[in-house]
Structures are given as structure tokens and as C-alpha cells.
mmCIF file of C-alpha atoms and ligand atoms in Angstrom:
data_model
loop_
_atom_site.group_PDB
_atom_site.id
_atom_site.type_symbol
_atom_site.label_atom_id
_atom_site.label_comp_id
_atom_site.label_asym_id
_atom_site.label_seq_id
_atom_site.Cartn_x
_atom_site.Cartn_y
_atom_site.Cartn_z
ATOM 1 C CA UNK F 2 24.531 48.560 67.437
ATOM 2 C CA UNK F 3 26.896 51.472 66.261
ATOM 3 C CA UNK F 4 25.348 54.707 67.992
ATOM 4 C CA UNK F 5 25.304 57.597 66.045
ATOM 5 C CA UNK F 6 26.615 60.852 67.739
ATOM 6 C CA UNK F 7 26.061 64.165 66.458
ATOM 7 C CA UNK F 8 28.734 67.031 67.380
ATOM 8 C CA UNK F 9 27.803 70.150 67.623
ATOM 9 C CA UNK F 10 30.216 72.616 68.576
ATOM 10 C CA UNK F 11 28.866 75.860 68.092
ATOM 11 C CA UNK F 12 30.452 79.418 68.531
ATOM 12 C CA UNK F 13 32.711 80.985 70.807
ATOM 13 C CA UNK F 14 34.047 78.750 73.432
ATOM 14 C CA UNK F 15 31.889 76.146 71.632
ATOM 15 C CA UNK F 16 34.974 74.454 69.535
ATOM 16 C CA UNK F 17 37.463 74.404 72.434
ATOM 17 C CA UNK F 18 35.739 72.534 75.109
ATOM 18 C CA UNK F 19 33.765 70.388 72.517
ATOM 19 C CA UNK F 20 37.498 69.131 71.514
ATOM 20 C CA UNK F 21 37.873 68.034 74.918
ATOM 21 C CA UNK F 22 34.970 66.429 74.980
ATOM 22 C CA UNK F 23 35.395 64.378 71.856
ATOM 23 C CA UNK F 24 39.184 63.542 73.330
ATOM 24 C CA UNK F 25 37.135 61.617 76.086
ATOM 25 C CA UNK F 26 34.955 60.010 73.623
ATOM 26 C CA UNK F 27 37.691 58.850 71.635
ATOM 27 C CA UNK F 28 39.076 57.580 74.168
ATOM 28 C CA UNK F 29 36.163 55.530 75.574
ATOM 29 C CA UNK F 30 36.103 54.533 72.012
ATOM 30 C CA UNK F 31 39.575 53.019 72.239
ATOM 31 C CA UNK F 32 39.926 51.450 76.153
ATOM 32 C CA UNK F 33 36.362 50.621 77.219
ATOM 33 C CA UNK F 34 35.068 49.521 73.384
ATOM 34 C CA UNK F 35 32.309 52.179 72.923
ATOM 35 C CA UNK F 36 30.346 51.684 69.710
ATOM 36 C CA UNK F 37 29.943 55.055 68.852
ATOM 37 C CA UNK F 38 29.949 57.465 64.916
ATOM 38 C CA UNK F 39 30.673 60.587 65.605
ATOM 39 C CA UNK F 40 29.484 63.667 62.590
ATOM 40 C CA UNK F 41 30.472 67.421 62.974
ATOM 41 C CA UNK F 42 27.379 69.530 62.394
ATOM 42 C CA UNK F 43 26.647 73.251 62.446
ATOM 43 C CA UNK F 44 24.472 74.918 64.778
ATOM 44 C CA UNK F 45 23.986 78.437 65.610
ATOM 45 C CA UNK F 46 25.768 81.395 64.419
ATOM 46 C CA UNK F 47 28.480 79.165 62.671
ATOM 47 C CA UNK F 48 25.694 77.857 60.838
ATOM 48 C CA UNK F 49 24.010 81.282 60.108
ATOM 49 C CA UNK F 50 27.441 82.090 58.478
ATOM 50 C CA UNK F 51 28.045 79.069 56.304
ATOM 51 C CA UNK F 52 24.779 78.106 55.386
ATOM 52 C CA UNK F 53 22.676 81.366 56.055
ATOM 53 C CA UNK F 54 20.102 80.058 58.765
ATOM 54 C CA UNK F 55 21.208 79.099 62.292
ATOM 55 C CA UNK F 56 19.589 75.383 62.136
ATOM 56 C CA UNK F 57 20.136 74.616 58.329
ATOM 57 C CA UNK F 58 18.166 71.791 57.076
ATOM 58 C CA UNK F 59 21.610 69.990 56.875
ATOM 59 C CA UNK F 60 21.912 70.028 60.391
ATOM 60 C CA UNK F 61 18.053 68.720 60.921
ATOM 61 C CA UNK F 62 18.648 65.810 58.660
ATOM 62 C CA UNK F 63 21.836 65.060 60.756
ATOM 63 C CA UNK F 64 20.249 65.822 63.985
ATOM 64 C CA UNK F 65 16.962 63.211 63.439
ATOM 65 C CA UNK F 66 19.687 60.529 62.098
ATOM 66 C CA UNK F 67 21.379 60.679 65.501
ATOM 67 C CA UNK F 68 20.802 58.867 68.657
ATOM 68 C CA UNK F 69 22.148 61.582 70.463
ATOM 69 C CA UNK F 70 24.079 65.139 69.916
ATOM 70 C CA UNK F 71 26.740 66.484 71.858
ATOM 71 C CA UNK F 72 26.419 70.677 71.842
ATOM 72 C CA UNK F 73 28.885 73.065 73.140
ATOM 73 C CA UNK F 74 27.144 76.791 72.911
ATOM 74 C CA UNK F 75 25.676 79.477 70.349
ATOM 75 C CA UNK F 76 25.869 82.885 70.131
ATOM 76 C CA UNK F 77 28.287 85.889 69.998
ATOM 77 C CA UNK F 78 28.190 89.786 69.341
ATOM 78 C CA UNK F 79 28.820 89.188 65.748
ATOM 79 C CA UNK F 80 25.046 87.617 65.295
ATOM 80 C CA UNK F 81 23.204 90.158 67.933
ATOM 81 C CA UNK F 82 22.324 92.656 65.651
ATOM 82 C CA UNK F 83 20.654 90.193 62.722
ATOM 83 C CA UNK F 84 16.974 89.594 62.434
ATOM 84 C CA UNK F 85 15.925 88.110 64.905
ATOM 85 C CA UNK F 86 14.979 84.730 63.077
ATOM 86 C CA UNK F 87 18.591 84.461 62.071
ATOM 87 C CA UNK F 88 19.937 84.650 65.352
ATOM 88 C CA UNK F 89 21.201 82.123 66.813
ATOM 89 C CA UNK F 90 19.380 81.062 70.232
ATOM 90 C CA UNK F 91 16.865 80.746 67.447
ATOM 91 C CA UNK F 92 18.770 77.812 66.527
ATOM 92 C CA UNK F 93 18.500 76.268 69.538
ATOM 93 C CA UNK F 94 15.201 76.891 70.129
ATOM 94 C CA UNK F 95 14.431 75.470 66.776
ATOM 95 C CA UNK F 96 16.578 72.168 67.326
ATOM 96 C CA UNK F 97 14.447 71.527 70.899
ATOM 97 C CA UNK F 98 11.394 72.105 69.170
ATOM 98 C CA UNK F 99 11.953 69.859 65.983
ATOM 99 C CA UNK F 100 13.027 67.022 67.804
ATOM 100 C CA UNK F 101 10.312 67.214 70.898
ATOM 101 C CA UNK F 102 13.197 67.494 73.483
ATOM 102 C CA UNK F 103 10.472 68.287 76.129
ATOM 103 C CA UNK F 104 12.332 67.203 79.182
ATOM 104 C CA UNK F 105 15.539 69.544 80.295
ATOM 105 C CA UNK F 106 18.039 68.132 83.185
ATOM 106 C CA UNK F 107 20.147 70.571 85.036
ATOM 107 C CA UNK F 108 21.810 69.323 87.861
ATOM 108 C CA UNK F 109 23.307 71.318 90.401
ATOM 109 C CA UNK F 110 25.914 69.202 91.828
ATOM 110 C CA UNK F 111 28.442 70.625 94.177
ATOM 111 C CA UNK F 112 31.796 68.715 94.225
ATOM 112 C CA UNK F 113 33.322 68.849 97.399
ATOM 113 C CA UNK F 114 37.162 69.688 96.094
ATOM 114 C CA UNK F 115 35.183 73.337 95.044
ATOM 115 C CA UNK F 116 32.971 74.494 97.941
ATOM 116 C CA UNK F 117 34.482 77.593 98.592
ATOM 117 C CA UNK F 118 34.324 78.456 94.910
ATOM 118 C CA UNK F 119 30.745 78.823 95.718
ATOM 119 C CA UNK F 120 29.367 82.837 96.336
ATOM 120 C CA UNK F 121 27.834 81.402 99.681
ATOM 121 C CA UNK F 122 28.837 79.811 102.772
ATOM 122 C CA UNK F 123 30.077 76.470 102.516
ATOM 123 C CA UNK F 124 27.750 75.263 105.148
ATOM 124 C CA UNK F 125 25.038 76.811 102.913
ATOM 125 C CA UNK F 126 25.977 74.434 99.820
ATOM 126 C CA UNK F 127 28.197 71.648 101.249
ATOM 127 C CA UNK F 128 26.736 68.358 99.691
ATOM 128 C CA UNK F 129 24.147 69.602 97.745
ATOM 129 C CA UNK F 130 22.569 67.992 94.910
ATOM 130 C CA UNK F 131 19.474 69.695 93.059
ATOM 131 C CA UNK F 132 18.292 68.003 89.902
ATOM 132 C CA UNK F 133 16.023 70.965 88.088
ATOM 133 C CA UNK F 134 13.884 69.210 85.173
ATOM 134 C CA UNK F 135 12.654 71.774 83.392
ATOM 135 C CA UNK F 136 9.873 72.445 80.487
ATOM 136 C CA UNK F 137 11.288 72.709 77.278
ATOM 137 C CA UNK F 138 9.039 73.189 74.596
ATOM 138 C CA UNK F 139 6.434 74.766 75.815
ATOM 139 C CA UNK F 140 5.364 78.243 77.972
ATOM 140 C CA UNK F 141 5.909 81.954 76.944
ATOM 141 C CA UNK F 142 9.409 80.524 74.728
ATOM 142 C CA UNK F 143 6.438 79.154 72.122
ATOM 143 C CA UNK F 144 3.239 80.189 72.745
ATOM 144 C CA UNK F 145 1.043 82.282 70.218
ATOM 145 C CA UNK F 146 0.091 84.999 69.679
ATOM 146 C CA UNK F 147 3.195 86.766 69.815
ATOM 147 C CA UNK F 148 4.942 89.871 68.616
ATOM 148 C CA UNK F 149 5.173 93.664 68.667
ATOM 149 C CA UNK F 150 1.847 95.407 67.573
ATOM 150 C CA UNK F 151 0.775 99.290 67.177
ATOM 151 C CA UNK F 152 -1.834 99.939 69.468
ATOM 152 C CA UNK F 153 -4.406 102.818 68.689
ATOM 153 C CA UNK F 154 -2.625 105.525 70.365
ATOM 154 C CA UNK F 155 0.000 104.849 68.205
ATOM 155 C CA UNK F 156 1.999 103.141 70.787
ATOM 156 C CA UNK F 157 3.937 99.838 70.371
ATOM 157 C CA UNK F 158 3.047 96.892 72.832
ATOM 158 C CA UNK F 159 5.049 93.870 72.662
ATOM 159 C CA UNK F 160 3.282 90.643 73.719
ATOM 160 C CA UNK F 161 4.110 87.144 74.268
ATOM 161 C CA UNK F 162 1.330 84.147 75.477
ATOM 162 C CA UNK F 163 2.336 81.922 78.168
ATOM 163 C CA UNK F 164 0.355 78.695 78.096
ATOM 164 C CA UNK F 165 0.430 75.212 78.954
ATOM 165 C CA UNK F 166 -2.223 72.057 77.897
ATOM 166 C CA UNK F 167 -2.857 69.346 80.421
ATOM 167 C CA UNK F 168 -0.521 66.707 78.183
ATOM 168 C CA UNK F 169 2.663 68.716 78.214
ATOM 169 C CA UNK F 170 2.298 69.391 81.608
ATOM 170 C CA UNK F 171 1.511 65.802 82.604
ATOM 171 C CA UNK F 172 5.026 64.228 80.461
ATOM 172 C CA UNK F 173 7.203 66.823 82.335
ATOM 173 C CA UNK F 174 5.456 65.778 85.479
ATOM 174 C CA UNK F 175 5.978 62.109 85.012
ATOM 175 C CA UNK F 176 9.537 62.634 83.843
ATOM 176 C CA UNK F 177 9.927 64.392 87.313
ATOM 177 C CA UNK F 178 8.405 62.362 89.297
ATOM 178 C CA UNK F 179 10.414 59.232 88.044
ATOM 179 C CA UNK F 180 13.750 61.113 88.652
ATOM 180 C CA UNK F 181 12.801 61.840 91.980
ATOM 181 C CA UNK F 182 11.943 58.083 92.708
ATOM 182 C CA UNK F 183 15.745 57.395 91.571
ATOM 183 C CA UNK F 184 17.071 59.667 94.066
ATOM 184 C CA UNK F 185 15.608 60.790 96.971
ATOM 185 C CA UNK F 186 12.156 61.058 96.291
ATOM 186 C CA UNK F 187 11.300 64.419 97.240
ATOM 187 C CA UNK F 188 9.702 66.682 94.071
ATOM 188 C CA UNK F 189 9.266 70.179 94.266
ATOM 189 C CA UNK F 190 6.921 71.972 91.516
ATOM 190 C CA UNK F 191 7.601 75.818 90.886
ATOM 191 C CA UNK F 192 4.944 77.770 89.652
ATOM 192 C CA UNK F 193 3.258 80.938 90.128
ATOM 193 C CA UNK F 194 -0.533 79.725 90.738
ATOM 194 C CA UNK F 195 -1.347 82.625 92.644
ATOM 195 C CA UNK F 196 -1.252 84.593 90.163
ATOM 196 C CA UNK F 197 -0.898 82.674 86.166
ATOM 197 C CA UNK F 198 -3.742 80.212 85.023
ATOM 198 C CA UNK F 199 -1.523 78.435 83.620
ATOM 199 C CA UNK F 200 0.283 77.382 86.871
ATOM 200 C CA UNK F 201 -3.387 77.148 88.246
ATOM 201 C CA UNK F 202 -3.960 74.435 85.691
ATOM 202 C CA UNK F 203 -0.044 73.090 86.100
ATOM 203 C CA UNK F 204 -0.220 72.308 89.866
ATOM 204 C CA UNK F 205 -3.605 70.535 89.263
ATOM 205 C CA UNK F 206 -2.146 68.283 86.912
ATOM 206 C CA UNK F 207 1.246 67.791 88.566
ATOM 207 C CA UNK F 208 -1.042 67.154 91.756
ATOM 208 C CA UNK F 209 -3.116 64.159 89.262
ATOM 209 C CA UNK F 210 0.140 62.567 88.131
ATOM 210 C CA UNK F 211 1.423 62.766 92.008
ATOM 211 C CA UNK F 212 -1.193 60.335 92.675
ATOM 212 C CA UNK F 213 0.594 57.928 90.417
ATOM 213 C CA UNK F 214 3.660 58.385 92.745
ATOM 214 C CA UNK F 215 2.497 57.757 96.358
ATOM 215 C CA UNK F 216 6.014 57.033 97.236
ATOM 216 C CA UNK F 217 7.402 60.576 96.229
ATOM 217 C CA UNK F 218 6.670 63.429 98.668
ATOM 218 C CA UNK F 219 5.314 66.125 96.339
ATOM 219 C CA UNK F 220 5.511 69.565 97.327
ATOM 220 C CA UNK F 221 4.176 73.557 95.829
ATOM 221 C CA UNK F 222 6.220 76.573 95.769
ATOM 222 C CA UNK F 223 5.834 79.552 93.913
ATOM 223 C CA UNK F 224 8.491 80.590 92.063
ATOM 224 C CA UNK F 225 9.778 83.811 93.796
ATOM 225 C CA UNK F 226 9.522 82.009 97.124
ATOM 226 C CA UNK F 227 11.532 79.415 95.066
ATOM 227 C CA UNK F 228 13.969 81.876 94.052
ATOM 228 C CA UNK F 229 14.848 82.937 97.730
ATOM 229 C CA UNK F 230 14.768 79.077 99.392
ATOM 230 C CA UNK F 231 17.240 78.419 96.815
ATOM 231 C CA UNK F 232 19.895 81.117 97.796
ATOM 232 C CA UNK F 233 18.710 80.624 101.454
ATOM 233 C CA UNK F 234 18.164 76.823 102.142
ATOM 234 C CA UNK F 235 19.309 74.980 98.501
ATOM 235 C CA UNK F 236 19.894 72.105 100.677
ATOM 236 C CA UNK F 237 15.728 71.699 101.211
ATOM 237 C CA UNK F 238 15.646 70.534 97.475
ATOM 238 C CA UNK F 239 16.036 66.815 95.855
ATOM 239 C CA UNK F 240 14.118 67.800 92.421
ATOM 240 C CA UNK F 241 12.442 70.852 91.376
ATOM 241 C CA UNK F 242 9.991 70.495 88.324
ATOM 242 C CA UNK F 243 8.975 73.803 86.564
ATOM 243 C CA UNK F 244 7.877 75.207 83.607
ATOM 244 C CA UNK F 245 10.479 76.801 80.751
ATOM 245 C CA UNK F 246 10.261 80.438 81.491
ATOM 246 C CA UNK F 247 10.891 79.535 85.549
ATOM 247 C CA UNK F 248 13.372 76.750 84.915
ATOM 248 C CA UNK F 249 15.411 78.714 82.444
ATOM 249 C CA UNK F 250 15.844 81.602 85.560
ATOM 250 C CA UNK F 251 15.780 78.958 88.560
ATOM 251 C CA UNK F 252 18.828 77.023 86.592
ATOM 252 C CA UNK F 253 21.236 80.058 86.640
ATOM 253 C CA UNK F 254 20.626 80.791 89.883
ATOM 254 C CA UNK F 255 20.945 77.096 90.742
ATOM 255 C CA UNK F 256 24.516 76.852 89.341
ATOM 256 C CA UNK F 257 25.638 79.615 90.881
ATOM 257 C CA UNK F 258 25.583 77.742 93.948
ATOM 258 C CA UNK F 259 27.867 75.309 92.880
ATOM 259 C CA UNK F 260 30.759 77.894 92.708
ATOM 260 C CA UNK F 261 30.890 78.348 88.677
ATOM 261 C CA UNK F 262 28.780 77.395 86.278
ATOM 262 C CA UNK F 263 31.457 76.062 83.959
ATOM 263 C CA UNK F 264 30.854 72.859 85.976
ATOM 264 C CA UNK F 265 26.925 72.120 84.987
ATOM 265 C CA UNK F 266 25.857 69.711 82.820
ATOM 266 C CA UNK F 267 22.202 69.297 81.560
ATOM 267 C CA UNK F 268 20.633 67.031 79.332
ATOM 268 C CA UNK F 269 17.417 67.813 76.622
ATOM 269 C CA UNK F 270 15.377 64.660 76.139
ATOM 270 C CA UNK F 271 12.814 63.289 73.508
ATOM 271 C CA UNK F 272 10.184 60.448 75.031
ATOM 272 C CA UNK F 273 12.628 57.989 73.751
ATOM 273 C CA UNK F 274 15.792 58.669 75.135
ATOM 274 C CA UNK F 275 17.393 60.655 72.325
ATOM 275 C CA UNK F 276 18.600 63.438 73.444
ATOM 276 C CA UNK F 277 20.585 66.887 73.155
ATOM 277 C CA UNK F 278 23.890 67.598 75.725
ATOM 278 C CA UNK F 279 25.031 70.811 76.743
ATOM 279 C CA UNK F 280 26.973 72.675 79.457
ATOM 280 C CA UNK F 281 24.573 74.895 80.695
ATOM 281 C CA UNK F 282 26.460 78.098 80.065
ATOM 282 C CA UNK F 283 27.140 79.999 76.578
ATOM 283 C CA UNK F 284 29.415 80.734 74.326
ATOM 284 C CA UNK F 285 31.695 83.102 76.477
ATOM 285 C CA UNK F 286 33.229 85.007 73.421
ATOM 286 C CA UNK F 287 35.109 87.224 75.873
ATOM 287 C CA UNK F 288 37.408 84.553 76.229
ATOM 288 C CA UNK F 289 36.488 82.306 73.048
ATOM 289 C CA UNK F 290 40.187 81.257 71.332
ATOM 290 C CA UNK F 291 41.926 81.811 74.304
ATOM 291 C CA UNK F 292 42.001 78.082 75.480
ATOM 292 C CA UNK F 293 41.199 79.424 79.354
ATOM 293 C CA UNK F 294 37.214 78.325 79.704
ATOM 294 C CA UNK F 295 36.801 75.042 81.364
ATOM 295 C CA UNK F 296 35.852 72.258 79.747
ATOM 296 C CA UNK F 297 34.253 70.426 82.286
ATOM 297 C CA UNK F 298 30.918 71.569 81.969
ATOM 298 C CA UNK F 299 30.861 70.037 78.080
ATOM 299 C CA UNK F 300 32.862 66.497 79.567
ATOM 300 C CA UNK F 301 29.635 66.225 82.324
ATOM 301 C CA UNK F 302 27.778 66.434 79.520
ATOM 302 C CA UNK F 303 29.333 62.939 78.063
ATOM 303 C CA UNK F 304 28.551 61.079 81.276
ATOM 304 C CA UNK F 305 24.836 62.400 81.027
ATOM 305 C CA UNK F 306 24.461 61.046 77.643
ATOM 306 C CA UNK F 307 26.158 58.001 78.284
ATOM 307 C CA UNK F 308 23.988 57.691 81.312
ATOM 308 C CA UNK F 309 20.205 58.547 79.375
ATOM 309 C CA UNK F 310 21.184 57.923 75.202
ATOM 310 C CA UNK F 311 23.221 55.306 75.549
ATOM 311 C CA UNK F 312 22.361 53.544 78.697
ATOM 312 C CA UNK F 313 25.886 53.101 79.354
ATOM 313 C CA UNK F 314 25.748 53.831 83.560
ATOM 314 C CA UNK F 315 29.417 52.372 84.084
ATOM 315 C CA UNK F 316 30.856 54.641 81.506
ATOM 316 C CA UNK F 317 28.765 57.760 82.726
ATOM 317 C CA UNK F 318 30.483 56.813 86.419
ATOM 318 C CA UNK F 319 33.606 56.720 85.093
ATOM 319 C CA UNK F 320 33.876 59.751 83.424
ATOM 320 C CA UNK F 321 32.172 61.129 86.464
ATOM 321 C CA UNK F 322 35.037 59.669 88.351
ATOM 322 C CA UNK F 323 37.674 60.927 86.099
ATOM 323 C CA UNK F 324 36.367 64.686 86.774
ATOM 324 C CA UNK F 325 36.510 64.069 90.241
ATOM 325 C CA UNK F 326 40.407 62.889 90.511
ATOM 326 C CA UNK F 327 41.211 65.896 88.267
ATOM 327 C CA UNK F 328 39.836 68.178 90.609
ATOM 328 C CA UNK F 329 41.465 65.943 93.303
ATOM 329 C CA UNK F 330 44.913 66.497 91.932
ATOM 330 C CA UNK F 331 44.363 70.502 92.417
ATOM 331 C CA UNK F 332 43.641 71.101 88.571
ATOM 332 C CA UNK F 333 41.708 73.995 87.822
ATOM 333 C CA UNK F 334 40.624 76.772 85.131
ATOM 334 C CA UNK F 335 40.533 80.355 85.787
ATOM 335 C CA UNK F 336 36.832 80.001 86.590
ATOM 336 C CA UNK F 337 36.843 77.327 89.493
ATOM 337 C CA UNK F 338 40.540 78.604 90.287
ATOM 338 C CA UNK F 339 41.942 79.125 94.220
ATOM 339 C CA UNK F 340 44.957 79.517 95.934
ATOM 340 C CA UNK F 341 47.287 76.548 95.972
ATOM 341 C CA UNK F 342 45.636 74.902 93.049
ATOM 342 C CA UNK F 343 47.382 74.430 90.262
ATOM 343 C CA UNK F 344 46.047 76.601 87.161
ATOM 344 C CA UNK F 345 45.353 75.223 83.843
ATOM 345 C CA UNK F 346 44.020 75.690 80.140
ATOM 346 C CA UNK F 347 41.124 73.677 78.183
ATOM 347 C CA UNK F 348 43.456 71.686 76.605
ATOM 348 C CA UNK F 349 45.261 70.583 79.742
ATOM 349 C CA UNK F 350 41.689 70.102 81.737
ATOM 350 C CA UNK F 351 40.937 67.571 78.767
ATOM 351 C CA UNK F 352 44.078 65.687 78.804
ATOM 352 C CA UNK F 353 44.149 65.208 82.577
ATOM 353 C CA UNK F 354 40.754 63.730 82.316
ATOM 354 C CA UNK F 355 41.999 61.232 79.590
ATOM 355 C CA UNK F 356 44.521 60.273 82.057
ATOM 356 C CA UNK F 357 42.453 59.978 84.515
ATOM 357 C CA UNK F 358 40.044 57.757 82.504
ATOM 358 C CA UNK F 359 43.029 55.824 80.811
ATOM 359 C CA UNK F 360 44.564 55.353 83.830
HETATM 360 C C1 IPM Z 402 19.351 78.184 78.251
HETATM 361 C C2 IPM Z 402 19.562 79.460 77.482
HETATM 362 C C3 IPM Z 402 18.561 79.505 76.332
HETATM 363 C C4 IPM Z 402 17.168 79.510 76.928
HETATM 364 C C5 IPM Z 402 18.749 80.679 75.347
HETATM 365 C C6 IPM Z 402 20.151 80.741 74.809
HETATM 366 C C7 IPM Z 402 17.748 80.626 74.223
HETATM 367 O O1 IPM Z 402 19.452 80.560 78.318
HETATM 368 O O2 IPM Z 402 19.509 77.105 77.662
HETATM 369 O O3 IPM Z 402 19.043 78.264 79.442
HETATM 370 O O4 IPM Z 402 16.641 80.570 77.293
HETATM 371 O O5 IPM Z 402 16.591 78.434 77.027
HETATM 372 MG MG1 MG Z 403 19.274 80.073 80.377
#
């Protein structure tokens, strides 16, 4: 059956590295035979300035007819200073709530070809592979009450709930836990029990569902200890599980590792499958139009939803593979860039891994 593929290409860098994306698409389209649609769609600020909200109702019809969307980033100066339901993070925050996309996948994978790009040692980050899952639709991002009150004194006090039921944090757990058994079945869970109830009541339940998984050696951490192992000893981690608030801070720090974080992928997944694609950075608009930001990130993001929407592993490889001999031929954007290596644009990134993937 004809899968149905939503593009999203947002603002700023958004359109570039999207286009590079879609290149690779097209062109699994054409050599390997992939059944794929694929239908522009706007999210974000684009969509604030078309069709006055940042997830129009256009784009929610589009989005829950697709069997997966392909996103490149939101966000820009232009939009900071609108209400804040207009902006556009609220778009994105909107599109993972609407279609349940509970289960976030940031992998921190450090190619070889770019360990010095990385702010630490190479010894310190030489092989490593983290795979964060992280909360998505839960935690402080959603929980009510919220807001900015006047307290009695006149003052203003601006509040925010975190909170987590049993259920959410038992599918995030489970989605974790079966990661972990495809890789190398170690599980971390980051949390701040010492402190929140609502890590009190997380660890107990990822500790329940851990009895499901004898064969996965679960482990606790609280999160600042977390922060610190992960600049200190990243190596000590297979898969970290953690709530939205944690895994949305963790996952920076995370790709930083890796040397730039214009080479991270992640994944946003319904119980089904269906799910949202994204480099994990934004929409750079220092250097939006420029054709310099690397496209890589956005590309990554293809294999993963080859790999989880479309159950197509081979394809996911090879695209994976095609990266890899790009890098191998000394290609590189100003962000992963080093001496001796040859420097290149979007555009060219793109076309070498068509090449590469042709070839
Ligand atoms: C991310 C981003 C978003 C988040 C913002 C843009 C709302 O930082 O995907 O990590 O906080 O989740
Ligand atoms: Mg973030």
C-alpha cells in the first residue's frame, strides 16, 4: 500500500534541508521502488503567517491522513514577540499532543569520521551510542493548572504543574524497555525522586514494568547526577528513559557529545507506529537562506522513519550507509567542518548523499 508522507518544512533552515531530504526520498522512490505520496503542509510560524494559527486545522486534517510526517524546524525572531498561543513551538506542541506522539527517540550516535568535532576528548565519546526515549506528552509541558496569577501582595507568580499518571508512565516505560532489548539491554531511568512525587511515583512504575523485562538490566539516576555522568562517562549509557521536562535538557546535552548537533535525528511516535521526524535542532535563522546548515540531521531523520513508519530496515541502512560514505569522502558543512575536509553547502551535502545512495 501507497504510504502517505506528510512534509513539513517549517521556518528558517526548515525549507533547505527538508529539500534535501525529499531529494533522498525521491530518489528511493525511483531506484529501490518506495511506495510513498508525499503532501507539503504548514507548520509553525509559516503557518501562523498564511493561515493565522501555527497548526491550522489544514495541517491537522493532513497530519491524521498521514502515515508519517517528515518536519524540518519552527520558529524565528519574527514570531517571538506574538501571543504566546500563536507562537510557534506552540505548533509543535500542539501537533505531538493531537496525534498522541508519546514516545520521543533521540539518538546520540557518534560517527567515527567526526570524533574530534566533539567538545570532549575523543576517548571520552569514541563509539558511543545513547538512545534517549523521552516523554512527550506529558510533565510540566501539559500539566494544569498553569499560568501567571496576582497574588495578594500584589505580586505576580507564574506557575506550571508537573505531573505524571501511572499509564503514561508505564507506555514510555515499555517503549524503553523494548528498545533496550534491541540493543544492548541496559535502561537507565532519569528522574528526580528525591525530591518530585512525580518521579517518586515514575520509578515505582518503571520499576513494575522492569519486572516484565528480566532480561534488561534496569538502573535509577537522578537527573543532575545524570547530567554530569553524561559529560563525564556518556559511554556508561545504552538507553536512558525520562520524563519530557528532563529529556528535553538531557537531549541537548546528549548531542553535544556527538560533535554538532546538526547530525541528530529523533523520531515522535504514536502506539501504532505513525510517527513525526525531526532533526533535533531548530530553525537556525542566523543562517536560514544561506544554504550553509547541514542537512544531515533532517536525511537521519528519513532512515528513522523508514526504520519505525514504514518498516522498511534495508532502506533505513542504506541511507544510513549513504551518510556514512559522505562523511567518508571528507564532505562537510561549516558545522561538522575540520581541517583537510572538504567544505560544502546543503545543497551539495544532499546531492552527495543521492550519489551515494544511487551509486
Ligand atoms: C525540542 C524543542 C521543543 C521542546 C520546543 C521547540 C518546544 O526544544 O523538541 O526539544 O521543548 O520540546
Ligand atoms: Mg529541546
Amino acid at each position: 500500500m501507497t504510504a502517505k508522507i506528510l512534509i513539513l518544512p517549517g521556518d528558517g533552515i526548515g525549507p533547505e534541508i527538508v529539500a534535501e531530504a525529499v531529494k533522498v526520498l525521491e530518489c528511493l522512490r525511483q531506484e529501490y521502488g518506495l511506495d510513498v505520496v508525499l503532501e507539503q503542509g504548514l507548520l509553525g510560524g509559516c503557518a501562523v503567517d498564511a493561515l493565522g494559527a501555527p497548526y491550522p486545522e489544514q495541517t491537522q486534517r493532513q497530519a491524521r491522513a498521514a502515515d508519517a510526517i517528515l518536519l524540518g524546524a519552527v520558529g524565528g525572531p519574527k514570531w517571538e514577540q506574538i501571543e504566546r498561543p500563536l507562537r510557534p513551538e506552540r505548533g509543535l506542541l500542539a501537533i505531538r499532543a493531537d496525534l498522541e506522539l508519546f514516545a520521543n527517540l533521540r539518538p546520540a550516535l557518534l560517527y567515527p569520521q567526526l570524533a574530534s568535532a566533539s567538545a570532549l576528548k575523543p576517548e571520552i565519546v569514541a563509539g558511543l551510542d545513547i538512545l534517549i526515549v523521552r516523554e512527550l506528552n506529558g510533565d510540566i509541558y501539559f500539566g494544569q493548572p498553569r499560568g501567571i496569577r496576582k497574588l495578594d501582595n500584589g505580586e505576580r507568580e507564574g506557575f506550571n504543574t508537573m505531573r505524571y499518571s501511572s499509564s503514561e508512565i508505564e507506555r514510555i516505560a515499555r517503549v524503553a524497555f523494548e528498545a533496550a532489548r534491541k540493543r544492548h539491554r541496559k535502561l537507565c531511568s532519569v528522574d528526580k525522586a528525591n525530591v518530585l512525587e512525580s518521579s517518586e511515583l515514575w520509578r515505582e512504575v518503571v520499576e513494575r514494568v522492569g519486572a516484565d523485562y528480566p532480561d534488561v538490566t534496569l538502573s535509577h539516576m537522578y537527573v543532575d547526577n545524570a547530567a554530569m555522568q553524561l559529560v563525564r562517562a556518556p559511554k556508561q549509557f545504552d538507553v536512558i528513559v525520562t520524563g519530557n521536562l528532563f529529556g528535553d535538557i538531557l537531549s541537548d546535552c546528549a548531542a553535544m557529545l556527538t560533535g554538532s548537533i546538526g547530525m541528530l535525528p529523533s523520531a515522535s511516535l504514536d502506539r501504532n507506529g505513525k510517527g513525526l521526524y525531526e532533526p533535533i535542532h531548530g530553525s537556525a535563522p542566523d543562517i536560514a537562506g544561506k544554504g550553509m546548515a547541514n542537512p544531515l540531521a533532517t536525511i537521519l531523520s528519513v532512515a528513522m522513519l523508514l526504520r519505525y513508519s514504514l518498516n522498511r530496515l534495508d532502506l533505513a541502512e542504506r541511507v544510513e550507509a549513504a551518510v556514512g560514505q559522505v562523511l567518508d569522502q571528507g564532505l562537510r558543512t561549516l558545522d561538522i567542518s575540520a581541517p583537510g575536509m572538504t567544505a560544502v553547502g546543503t545543497q551539495a551535502m544532499g546531492d552527495a548523499v543521492v550519489a551515494a545512495l544511487a551509486g
